Structure formats: C-alpha cells, structure tokens
Coordinates of N, CA, C and O in Angstrom, one line a residue:
X926 N 8.2 2.0 -25.2 CA 7.2 1.9 -24.1 C 7.8 1.2 -23.0 O 8.4 0.2 -23.1
X927 N 7.6 1.7 -21.8 CA 8.0 1.1 -20.5 C 7.1 0.0 -20.1 O 5.9 -0.1 -20.5
X928 N 7.6 -0.8 -19.2 CA 6.7 -1.7 -18.4 C 7.4 -2.0 -17.1 O 8.6 -1.8 -17.0
X929 N 6.7 -2.5 -16.1 CA 7.3 -2.8 -14.9 C 7.7 -4.3 -14.9 O 6.9 -5.2 -15.3
X930 N 9.0 -4.5 -14.6 CA 9.5 -5.9 -14.5 C 8.7 -6.7 -13.4 O 8.4 -6.1 -12.4
X931 N 8.3 -7.9 -13.7 CA 7.5 -8.7 -12.8 C 8.3 -9.9 -12.4 O 9.1 -10.5 -13.1
X932 N 8.0 -10.4 -11.2 CA 8.5 -11.7 -10.7 C 7.3 -12.5 -10.2 O 6.3 -12.0 -9.9
X933 N 7.5 -13.8 -10.2 CA 6.4 -14.7 -9.8 C 6.0 -14.4 -8.3 O 6.8 -14.0 -7.5
X934 N 4.8 -14.7 -8.1 CA 4.2 -14.5 -6.8 C 3.3 -15.6 -6.4 O 2.4 -16.0 -7.3
X935 N 3.4 -16.2 -5.2 CA 2.5 -17.3 -4.8 C 1.2 -16.7 -4.3 O 1.0 -16.5 -3.1
X936 N 0.3 -16.5 -5.2 CA -1.0 -15.9 -4.9 C -1.8 -16.8 -3.9 O -2.5 -16.3 -3.0
X937 N -1.7 -18.1 -4.1 CA -2.4 -19.0 -3.2 C -1.9 -18.9 -1.7 O -2.7 -18.9 -0.8
X938 N -0.6 -18.9 -1.5 CA -0.1 -18.7 -0.2 C -0.4 -17.4 0.4 O -0.8 -17.3 1.6
X939 N -0.4 -16.3 -0.4 CA -0.8 -15.0 0.0 C -2.3 -15.0 0.5 O -2.6 -14.4 1.5
X940 N -3.1 -15.6 -0.3 CA -4.5 -15.6 0.1 C -4.8 -16.4 1.4 O -5.5 -15.9 2.2
X941 N -4.1 -17.5 1.5 CA -4.2 -18.3 2.8 C -3.7 -17.4 4.0 O -4.4 -17.4 5.0
X942 N -2.6 -16.7 3.8 CA -2.1 -15.8 4.9 C -3.1 -14.7 5.2 O -3.3 -14.4 6.4
X943 N -3.7 -14.1 4.2 CA -4.6 -13.0 4.4 C -5.9 -13.5 5.1 O -6.5 -12.8 5.9
X944 N -6.3 -14.7 4.7 CA -7.6 -15.2 5.3 C -7.5 -15.9 6.6 O -8.4 -15.9 7.4
X945 N -6.3 -16.6 6.8 CA -6.2 -17.4 8.0 C -5.2 -16.9 9.0 O -5.3 -17.3 10.2
X946 N -4.3 -16.0 8.6 CA -3.3 -15.5 9.5 C -3.9 -14.3 10.4 O -5.0 -13.9 10.2
X947 N -3.0 -13.7 11.2 CA -3.4 -12.6 12.0 C -3.6 -11.4 11.1 O -3.1 -11.4 9.9
X948 N -4.2 -10.3 11.6 CA -4.3 -9.1 10.9 C -2.9 -8.6 10.6 O -2.1 -8.4 11.5
X949 N -2.6 -8.4 9.3 CA -1.2 -8.0 9.0 C -0.8 -6.6 9.5 O 0.4 -6.4 9.8
X950 N -1.7 -5.7 9.6 CA -1.4 -4.4 10.1 C -1.1 -4.4 11.6 O -0.1 -3.9 12.1
X951 N -2.0 -5.1 12.3 CA -1.9 -5.2 13.8 C -0.6 -6.0 14.1 O 0.1 -5.7 15.0
X952 N -0.3 -7.1 13.3 CA 0.9 -7.9 13.5 C 2.1 -7.0 13.3 O 3.1 -7.1 14.0
X953 N 2.1 -6.2 12.2 CA 3.2 -5.3 11.9 C 3.4 -4.3 13.1 O 4.6 -4.2 13.6
X954 N 2.3 -3.7 13.6 CA 2.5 -2.8 14.7 C 2.9 -3.4 16.0 O 3.6 -2.7 16.8
X955 N 2.6 -4.7 16.2 CA 3.1 -5.4 17.4 C 4.5 -5.9 17.2 O 5.1 -6.4 18.2
X956 N 5.1 -5.8 16.0 CA 6.5 -6.3 15.7 C 6.6 -7.8 15.6 O 7.6 -8.4 15.9
X957 N 5.5 -8.5 15.2 CA 5.5 -9.9 15.1 C 6.4 -10.3 13.9 O 6.4 -9.7 12.8
X958 N 7.3 -11.3 14.2 CA 8.1 -11.8 13.1 C 7.3 -12.3 11.9 O 6.2 -12.9 12.0
X959 N 7.9 -12.0 10.7 CA 7.2 -12.4 9.5 C 6.2 -11.3 9.0 O 5.6 -11.4 7.9
X960 N 6.0 -10.3 9.8 CA 5.1 -9.2 9.4 C 5.8 -7.8 9.3 O 5.2 -6.8 9.5
X961 N 7.1 -7.9 9.1 CA 7.9 -6.6 9.0 C 7.5 -5.9 7.7 O 7.3 -6.5 6.7
X962 N 7.5 -4.6 7.8 CA 7.4 -3.7 6.7 C 8.3 -2.5 6.8 O 8.7 -2.2 7.9
X963 N 8.6 -1.9 5.7 CA 9.5 -0.7 5.7 C 8.6 0.5 6.0 O 7.9 1.0 5.2
X964 N 8.6 1.0 7.3 CA 7.9 2.1 7.7 C 8.4 3.4 7.0 O 9.6 3.6 6.9
X965 N 7.4 4.2 6.5 CA 7.8 5.5 5.8 C 7.2 6.7 6.5 O 7.6 7.8 6.4
X966 N 6.1 6.4 7.3 CA 5.4 7.5 8.0 C 4.6 7.0 9.1 O 4.0 5.9 9.0
X967 N 4.6 7.8 10.2 CA 3.7 7.4 11.3 C 3.3 8.7 12.1 O 4.1 9.6 12.1
X968 N 2.1 8.7 12.6 CA 1.7 9.7 13.5 C 1.0 9.0 14.6 O 1.0 7.8 14.7
X969 N 0.3 9.8 15.5 CA -0.4 9.1 16.6 C -1.5 8.2 16.2 O -1.7 7.2 16.9
X970 N -2.1 8.4 15.0 CA -3.2 7.6 14.6 C -3.1 6.8 13.4 O -3.9 6.0 13.0
X971 N -2.0 7.0 12.6 CA -1.8 6.4 11.3 C -0.4 5.9 11.1 O 0.5 6.4 11.7
X972 N -0.3 4.9 10.2 CA 1.0 4.4 9.7 C 1.0 4.3 8.2 O -0.1 4.1 7.6
X973 N 2.2 4.4 7.6 CA 2.3 4.1 6.2 C 3.6 3.4 6.0 O 4.6 3.7 6.7
X974 N 3.5 2.3 5.2 CA 4.7 1.4 5.0 C 4.7 0.9 3.6 O 3.6 0.8 2.9
X975 N 5.9 0.5 3.1 CA 5.9 -0.1 1.8 C 5.3 -1.5 1.8 O 5.4 -2.2 2.7
X976 N 4.6 -1.7 0.7 CA 3.9 -3.0 0.5 C 5.0 -4.1 0.3 O 6.0 -3.8 -0.4
X977 N 4.9 -5.2 1.0 CA 5.9 -6.3 0.9 C 5.8 -6.9 -0.4 O 6.8 -7.5 -0.9
X978 N 4.7 -6.9 -1.1 CA 4.5 -7.5 -2.4 C 3.9 -6.5 -3.3 O 2.8 -6.6 -3.7
X979 N 4.7 -5.5 -3.7 CA 4.2 -4.4 -4.5 C 3.9 -4.8 -5.9 O 4.7 -5.5 -6.5
X980 N 2.8 -4.4 -6.5 CA 2.6 -4.6 -7.9 C 3.1 -3.5 -8.7 O 3.3 -3.6 -9.9
X981 N 3.4 -2.3 -8.1 CA 4.1 -1.2 -8.7 C 5.3 -0.8 -7.8 O 5.1 -0.8 -6.5
X982 N 6.4 -0.4 -8.3 CA 7.5 0.0 -7.4 C 7.1 1.2 -6.5 O 6.4 2.1 -6.9
X983 N 7.5 1.0 -5.2 CA 7.2 2.1 -4.2 C 5.8 2.1 -3.7 O 5.4 3.1 -3.1
X984 N 5.0 1.1 -3.9 CA 3.6 1.1 -3.5 C 3.6 1.1 -2.0 O 4.3 0.4 -1.3
X985 N 2.8 2.0 -1.4 CA 2.7 2.3 0.0 C 1.3 1.9 0.5 O 0.3 2.2 -0.2
X986 N 1.2 1.4 1.7 CA -0.1 1.1 2.3 C -0.2 2.1 3.5 O 0.8 2.3 4.3
X987 N -1.4 2.7 3.6 CA -1.6 3.7 4.7 C -2.8 3.1 5.5 O -3.9 2.8 4.9
X988 N -2.6 3.0 6.8 CA -3.7 2.4 7.7 C -3.8 3.2 9.0 O -2.9 3.8 9.5
X989 N -5.0 3.1 9.6 CA -5.1 3.6 10.9 C -4.4 2.7 11.9 O -4.4 1.5 11.6
X990 N -3.9 3.2 13.0 CA -3.3 2.3 14.0 C -4.4 1.4 14.6 O -4.1 0.3 14.9
X991 N -5.5 2.0 14.8 CA -6.6 1.2 15.4 C -7.2 0.2 14.4 O -7.3 0.6 13.2
X992 N -7.5 -0.9 14.9 CA -8.1 -1.9 14.0 C -9.5 -1.5 13.6 O -10.5 -1.7 14.4
X993 N -9.7 -1.0 12.4 CA -11.0 -0.6 11.9 C -11.2 -1.5 10.7 O -10.3 -1.7 9.8
X994 N -12.5 -2.0 10.6 CA -12.8 -2.9 9.5 C -13.8 -2.3 8.4 O -14.0 -2.9 7.4
X995 N -14.3 -1.2 8.7 CA -15.3 -0.6 7.7 C -14.7 0.7 7.2 O -14.4 1.7 8.0
X996 N -14.5 0.8 5.9 CA -13.8 1.9 5.3 C -14.5 3.2 5.4 O -13.9 4.3 5.3
X997 N -15.8 3.2 5.6 CA -16.6 4.4 5.7 C -17.2 4.6 7.1 O -16.8 5.5 7.8
X998 N -18.0 3.7 7.5 CA -18.7 3.9 8.8 C -17.8 3.5 10.0 O -18.2 3.7 11.1
X999 N -16.6 3.0 9.7 CA -15.7 2.6 10.8 C -15.0 3.8 11.4 O -14.3 3.7 12.4
X1000 N -15.2 5.0 10.8 CA -14.6 6.2 11.3 C -15.7 7.3 11.7 O -16.7 7.3 11.1
X1001 N -15.3 8.1 12.6 CA -16.1 9.3 12.9 C -15.9 10.2 11.7 O -14.9 10.0 10.9
X1002 N -16.7 11.3 11.5 CA -16.4 12.3 10.5 C -15.0 12.8 10.5 O -14.3 12.9 9.5
X1003 N -14.6 13.3 11.7 CA -13.3 13.8 11.9 C -12.2 12.7 11.7 O -11.2 13.0 11.1
X1004 N -12.4 11.5 12.2 CA -11.5 10.5 12.0 C -11.2 10.1 10.5 O -10.1 9.9 10.1
X1005 N -12.3 10.1 9.7 CA -12.2 9.9 8.3 C -11.4 11.0 7.6 O -10.6 10.7 6.8
X1006 N -11.7 12.2 7.9 CA -11.0 13.3 7.3 C -9.5 13.3 7.7 O -8.7 13.5 6.8
X1007 N -9.2 12.9 8.9 CA -7.8 12.8 9.3 C -7.1 11.7 8.6 O -6.0 11.8 8.2
X1008 N -7.9 10.5 8.4 CA -7.3 9.4 7.6 C -7.0 9.8 6.2 O -5.9 9.5 5.7
X1009 N -7.9 10.5 5.6 CA -7.7 11.0 4.2 C -6.6 12.0 4.1 O -5.9 12.0 3.1
X1010 N -6.4 12.8 5.2 CA -5.3 13.7 5.1 C -4.0 13.0 5.2 O -3.0 13.3 4.5
X1011 N -3.9 11.9 6.0 CA -2.7 11.1 6.0 C -2.5 10.4 4.7 O -1.3 10.4 4.2
X1012 N -3.5 9.9 4.0 CA -3.4 9.3 2.7 C -2.9 10.3 1.7 O -2.0 10.0 0.9
X1013 N -3.5 11.5 1.7 CA -3.0 12.5 0.8 C -1.6 12.9 1.0 O -0.8 13.1 0.1
X1014 N -1.2 13.1 2.3 CA 0.2 13.5 2.6 C 1.1 12.4 2.0 O 2.1 12.8 1.4
X1015 N 0.8 11.1 2.2 CA 1.7 10.1 1.7 C 1.7 10.1 0.2 O 2.7 10.0 -0.5
X1016 N 0.5 10.3 -0.4 CA 0.4 10.3 -1.9 C 1.2 11.4 -2.5 O 1.8 11.2 -3.5
X1017 N 1.2 12.6 -1.9 CA 2.0 13.7 -2.4 C 3.5 13.4 -2.3 O 4.2 13.7 -3.2
X1018 N 3.9 12.7 -1.3 CA 5.3 12.3 -1.2 C 5.6 11.2 -2.3 O 6.7 11.3 -2.9
X1019 N 4.8 10.3 -2.4 CA 5.0 9.3 -3.5 C 5.1 9.9 -4.9 O 5.9 9.6 -5.7
X1020 N 4.2 10.9 -5.1 CA 4.2 11.6 -6.4 C 5.5 12.4 -6.5 O 6.1 12.3 -7.6
X1021 N 6.0 13.0 -5.5 CA 7.3 13.8 -5.6 C 8.5 12.8 -5.8 O 9.4 13.2 -6.6
X1022 N 8.5 11.7 -5.1 CA 9.6 10.8 -5.2 C 9.6 10.0 -6.5 O 10.7 9.8 -7.1
X1023 N 8.5 9.5 -7.0 CA 8.4 8.6 -8.1 C 8.0 9.3 -9.4 O 8.2 8.6 -10.5
X1024 N 7.6 10.5 -9.4 CA 7.2 11.2 -10.6 C 6.3 10.3 -11.6 O 6.7 10.2 -12.7
X1025 N 5.2 9.8 -11.1 CA 4.4 8.9 -11.9 C 3.5 9.6 -12.9 O 3.3 10.8 -12.8
X1026 N 3.0 8.8 -13.8 CA 1.9 9.3 -14.7 C 0.6 9.6 -13.9 O -0.1 10.6 -14.2
X1027 N 0.4 8.7 -12.9 CA -0.8 8.8 -12.1 C -0.6 8.1 -10.8 O 0.2 7.2 -10.7
X1028 N -1.2 8.6 -9.7 CA -1.1 8.0 -8.4 C -2.5 7.4 -8.2 O -3.5 8.1 -8.3
X1029 N -2.5 6.0 -8.0 CA -3.8 5.3 -7.7 C -4.0 5.3 -6.2 O -3.1 5.0 -5.5
X1030 N -5.2 5.6 -5.8 CA -5.6 5.5 -4.4 C -6.8 4.6 -4.3 O -7.8 4.9 -4.9
X1031 N -6.7 3.5 -3.5 CA -7.8 2.7 -3.3 C -7.7 1.9 -2.0 O -6.6 1.7 -1.5
X1032 N -8.9 1.6 -1.5 CA -8.9 0.7 -0.3 C -9.4 -0.6 -0.7 O -10.5 -0.7 -1.3
X1033 N -8.7 -1.7 -0.4 CA -9.0 -3.0 -0.7 C -9.1 -3.8 0.6 O -9.0 -3.3 1.6
X1034 N -9.4 -5.1 0.4 CA -9.5 -6.0 1.6 C -11.0 -6.2 1.8 O -11.9 -5.7 1.2
X1035 N -11.3 -7.2 2.7 CA -12.7 -7.4 3.1 C -12.7 -8.1 4.5 O -11.6 -8.4 5.0
X1036 N -13.8 -8.3 5.0 CA -13.9 -9.0 6.3 C -13.3 -10.5 6.2 O -13.0 -11.1 7.2
X1037 N -13.3 -11.0 5.0 CA -12.8 -12.4 4.7 C -11.3 -12.4 4.6 O -10.7 -13.5 4.7
X1038 N -10.6 -11.3 4.4 CA -9.2 -11.3 4.3 C -8.7 -9.9 4.3 O -9.2 -9.0 3.6
X1039 N -7.6 -9.7 5.0 CA -7.1 -8.3 5.2 C -8.1 -7.3 5.6 O -8.3 -6.3 4.9
X1040 N -8.8 -7.6 6.7 CA -10.0 -6.8 7.1 C -9.6 -5.4 7.6 O -10.4 -4.5 7.6
X1041 N -8.4 -5.2 8.1 CA -7.9 -3.9 8.7 C -7.9 -2.9 7.5 O -7.3 -3.1 6.5
X1042 N -8.7 -1.9 7.6 CA -8.8 -0.9 6.6 C -7.4 -0.3 6.3 O -6.6 0.0 7.2
X1043 N -7.1 -0.2 5.0 CA -5.9 0.4 4.5 C -6.0 0.8 3.1 O -6.8 0.3 2.3
X1044 N -5.3 1.9 2.8 CA -5.3 2.5 1.4 C -4.1 2.1 0.7 O -3.0 2.1 1.3
X1045 N -4.2 1.8 -0.5 CA -3.0 1.5 -1.4 C -2.7 2.8 -2.1 O -3.6 3.4 -2.7
X1046 N -1.5 3.2 -2.0 CA -1.0 4.4 -2.8 C 0.0 3.9 -3.8 O 1.1 3.4 -3.4
X1047 N -0.4 3.8 -5.0 CA 0.4 3.1 -6.0 C 0.7 4.1 -7.2 O -0.2 4.7 -7.7
X1048 N 2.0 4.2 -7.5 CA 2.4 5.2 -8.5 C 2.6 4.4 -9.8 O 3.4 3.5 -10.0
X1049 N 1.8 4.8 -10.8 CA 1.9 4.3 -12.2 C 3.1 4.9 -12.9 O 3.0 6.2 -13.1
X1050 N 4.2 4.2 -13.2 CA 5.3 4.8 -13.9 C 4.9 5.4 -15.2 O 4.0 4.8 -15.9
X1051 N 5.6 6.5 -15.7 CA 5.3 7.0 -17.0 C 5.7 5.9 -18.1 O 6.5 5.1 -17.9
X1052 N 5.0 5.9 -19.2 CA 5.3 5.1 -20.3 C 4.7 3.7 -20.3 O 4.9 2.9 -21.2
X1053 N 3.9 3.4 -19.2 CA 3.3 2.0 -19.2 C 2.2 2.0 -20.3 O 1.3 2.9 -20.3
X1054 N 2.2 1.0 -21.1 CA 1.1 1.0 -22.1 C -0.3 0.9 -21.5 O -0.5 0.3 -20.4
X1055 N -1.2 1.5 -22.1 CA -2.6 1.7 -21.5 C -3.2 0.3 -21.1 O -3.7 0.2 -20.0
X1056 N -3.0 -0.7 -21.9 CA -3.5 -2.0 -21.5 C -2.9 -2.6 -20.3 O -3.4 -3.6 -19.8
X1057 N -1.8 -2.1 -19.8 CA -1.1 -2.5 -18.6 C -1.4 -1.6 -17.4 O -0.8 -1.8 -16.4
X1058 N -2.2 -0.6 -17.6 CA -2.5 0.4 -16.5 C -3.7 -0.1 -15.7 O -4.3 -1.1 -15.9
X1059 N -4.1 0.8 -14.8 CA -5.3 0.7 -14.0 C -5.3 -0.6 -13.2 O -4.3 -1.0 -12.6
X1060 N -6.4 -1.4 -13.2 CA -6.5 -2.6 -12.4 C -5.4 -3.6 -12.8 O -4.9 -4.3 -12.0
X1061 N -5.1 -3.7 -14.1 CA -4.1 -4.6 -14.6 C -2.8 -4.4 -13.8 O -2.1 -5.3 -13.4
X1062 N -2.4 -3.1 -13.6 CA -1.1 -2.8 -13.0 C -1.2 -3.1 -11.5 O -0.1 -3.3 -10.9
X1063 N -2.3 -3.2 -10.9 CA -2.5 -3.5 -9.5 C -2.7 -4.9 -9.1 O -2.6 -5.3 -7.9
X1064 N -2.9 -5.8 -10.1 CA -3.3 -7.2 -9.8 C -2.1 -8.1 -9.6 O -1.2 -8.2 -10.5
X1065 N -2.0 -8.7 -8.5 CA -0.9 -9.6 -8.2 C -0.9 -10.9 -9.1 O 0.1 -11.5 -9.2
X1066 N -2.0 -11.1 -9.7 CA -2.1 -12.3 -10.6 C -1.1 -12.1 -11.7 O -0.8 -13.1 -12.4
X1067 N -0.7 -10.9 -12.0 CA 0.3 -10.7 -13.1 C 1.7 -10.6 -12.5 O 2.6 -10.2 -13.2
X1068 N 1.9 -11.0 -11.2 CA 3.2 -11.0 -10.6 C 3.3 -9.7 -9.8 O 2.4 -8.9 -9.8
X1069 N 4.4 -9.6 -9.1 CA 4.7 -8.4 -8.3 C 5.9 -7.7 -8.9 O 6.7 -8.3 -9.7
X1070 N 6.0 -6.5 -8.6 CA 7.1 -5.7 -9.2 C 8.5 -6.3 -8.8 O 8.7 -6.6 -7.6
X1071 N 9.4 -6.4 -9.7 CA 10.7 -6.9 -9.4 C 11.6 -5.7 -9.2 O 12.1 -5.1 -10.1
X1072 N 11.7 -5.3 -7.9 CA 12.4 -4.1 -7.5 C 13.6 -4.5 -6.7 O 13.5 -5.2 -5.7
X1073 N 14.8 -4.1 -7.1 CA 16.0 -4.4 -6.4 C 15.9 -3.9 -4.9 O 15.4 -2.8 -4.7
X1074 N 16.5 -4.6 -4.0 CA 16.4 -4.2 -2.6 C 17.1 -2.8 -2.4 O 16.5 -2.0 -1.6
X1075 N 18.1 -2.5 -3.1 CA 18.7 -1.1 -3.0 C 17.8 0.0 -3.5 O 17.7 1.0 -2.9
X1076 N 17.0 -0.3 -4.5 CA 16.1 0.7 -5.0 C 14.9 0.8 -4.0 O 14.4 2.0 -3.7
X1077 N 14.4 -0.3 -3.4 CA 13.4 -0.2 -2.4 C 13.9 0.7 -1.2 O 13.2 1.5 -0.7
X1078 N 15.1 0.4 -0.8 CA 15.7 1.2 0.3 C 15.8 2.7 0.0 O 15.5 3.5 0.8
X1079 N 16.2 3.0 -1.2 CA 16.3 4.4 -1.7 C 14.9 5.0 -1.7 O 14.8 6.1 -1.2
X1080 N 13.9 4.4 -2.2 CA 12.6 4.9 -2.2 C 12.1 5.1 -0.8 O 11.5 6.2 -0.5
X1081 N 12.3 4.2 0.1 CA 11.8 4.3 1.5 C 12.5 5.5 2.1 O 11.8 6.3 2.8
X1082 N 13.8 5.6 2.0 CA 14.5 6.7 2.6 C 14.1 8.1 2.1 O 13.9 9.0 2.9
X1083 N 13.8 8.2 0.8 CA 13.4 9.4 0.2 C 11.9 9.8 0.7 O 11.6 10.9 1.0
X1084 N 11.1 8.7 0.8 CA 9.7 9.0 1.3 C 9.8 9.4 2.7 O 9.1 10.4 3.1
X1085 N 10.6 8.8 3.6 CA 10.7 9.2 5.0 C 11.2 10.6 5.1 O 10.7 11.4 5.9
X1086 N 12.2 11.0 4.2 CA 12.7 12.3 4.3 C 11.6 13.4 3.9 O 11.5 14.4 4.6
X1087 N 10.9 13.1 2.9 CA 9.8 14.0 2.5 C 8.7 14.1 3.5 O 8.0 15.1 3.6
X1088 N 8.4 13.0 4.2 CA 7.3 12.9 5.2 C 7.7 13.3 6.6 O 6.9 13.4 7.5
X1089 N 9.0 13.6 6.8 CA 9.5 14.0 8.1 C 9.0 15.4 8.5 O 8.7 16.2 7.7

C-alpha cells in the first residue's frame, strides 16, 4: 500500500499568517514577496496555482481574481458557473497529469482566516489506505506532502501545458 511522504509543518505559524496577514490570493496577484506561488492557469477572471503547503502532491488552488469572500452568494449566477468551469478545467488537468484514485474539490477558509474564496483541487494518489484518505489526506495537522522541488516543477509544467 502507498502513502504520501510527509514533512513537518508549523501549523501555528500558518494559522497566524492566515488570520493576521494580508489576503494570500490578493498578495500573490500583487506580486508581494513571501506570497509567491507556482501559477498553472489564468484567465481574465480566475487564477490557479500550486499550493505552497500541499497536503497531497500537485494540490492546486483555484480562485477568482476579484476578492470574493462568500463561496455562494459572493457570485452572480453566471459568475459562479464560470468559476465552477475554471475549477473543473483545472481538475481535469490534475486528473490527467496525476492519474489519481479520486480528485477532491472543496472550498475552505472563513472570514477569520483565508477569506478570499478558493477551491482546493487535490489528487488522492492510488493505493492510499482508506484510513488515510478523505479529510485525513487533506489535513495539515498530519504534515504536508514531501515533494521534491524537481517533481513540483514537473507537475506545474505539465499542468500549464494541459491548460494552455
């Protein structure tokens, strides 16, 4: 049976950054130092980038460019459908590149931390034991995925190629 290698993660520092720092999506889009991410897709209204602290290899975050804080009522009907089309497009690329057992799609965050609406597109690798799947696989409390920089770069390049 497979498992994802994990490395330690300073959850307390992450929480402080999420709650007290600037909006990480807006800071990334403005090019602020310390908020760099590996961009894999963008259009006029959306961006997708690799999670800096992925709990699964190749985990991508998809967000609207506009600072929206409500995952449902923060969008017009058309805006929500366009957002979901961007999420689906990225998820299909993740599925093609990583060949997972399942692709998890969820929106996390709250007004108290990471308020900018964003979707997590996380690929569960095949062979992960059931007790390590689902929320367990997504929780940073269990550490973050230990992915070599070269592998991260390969995944990003392949995602960009498929999303071009």
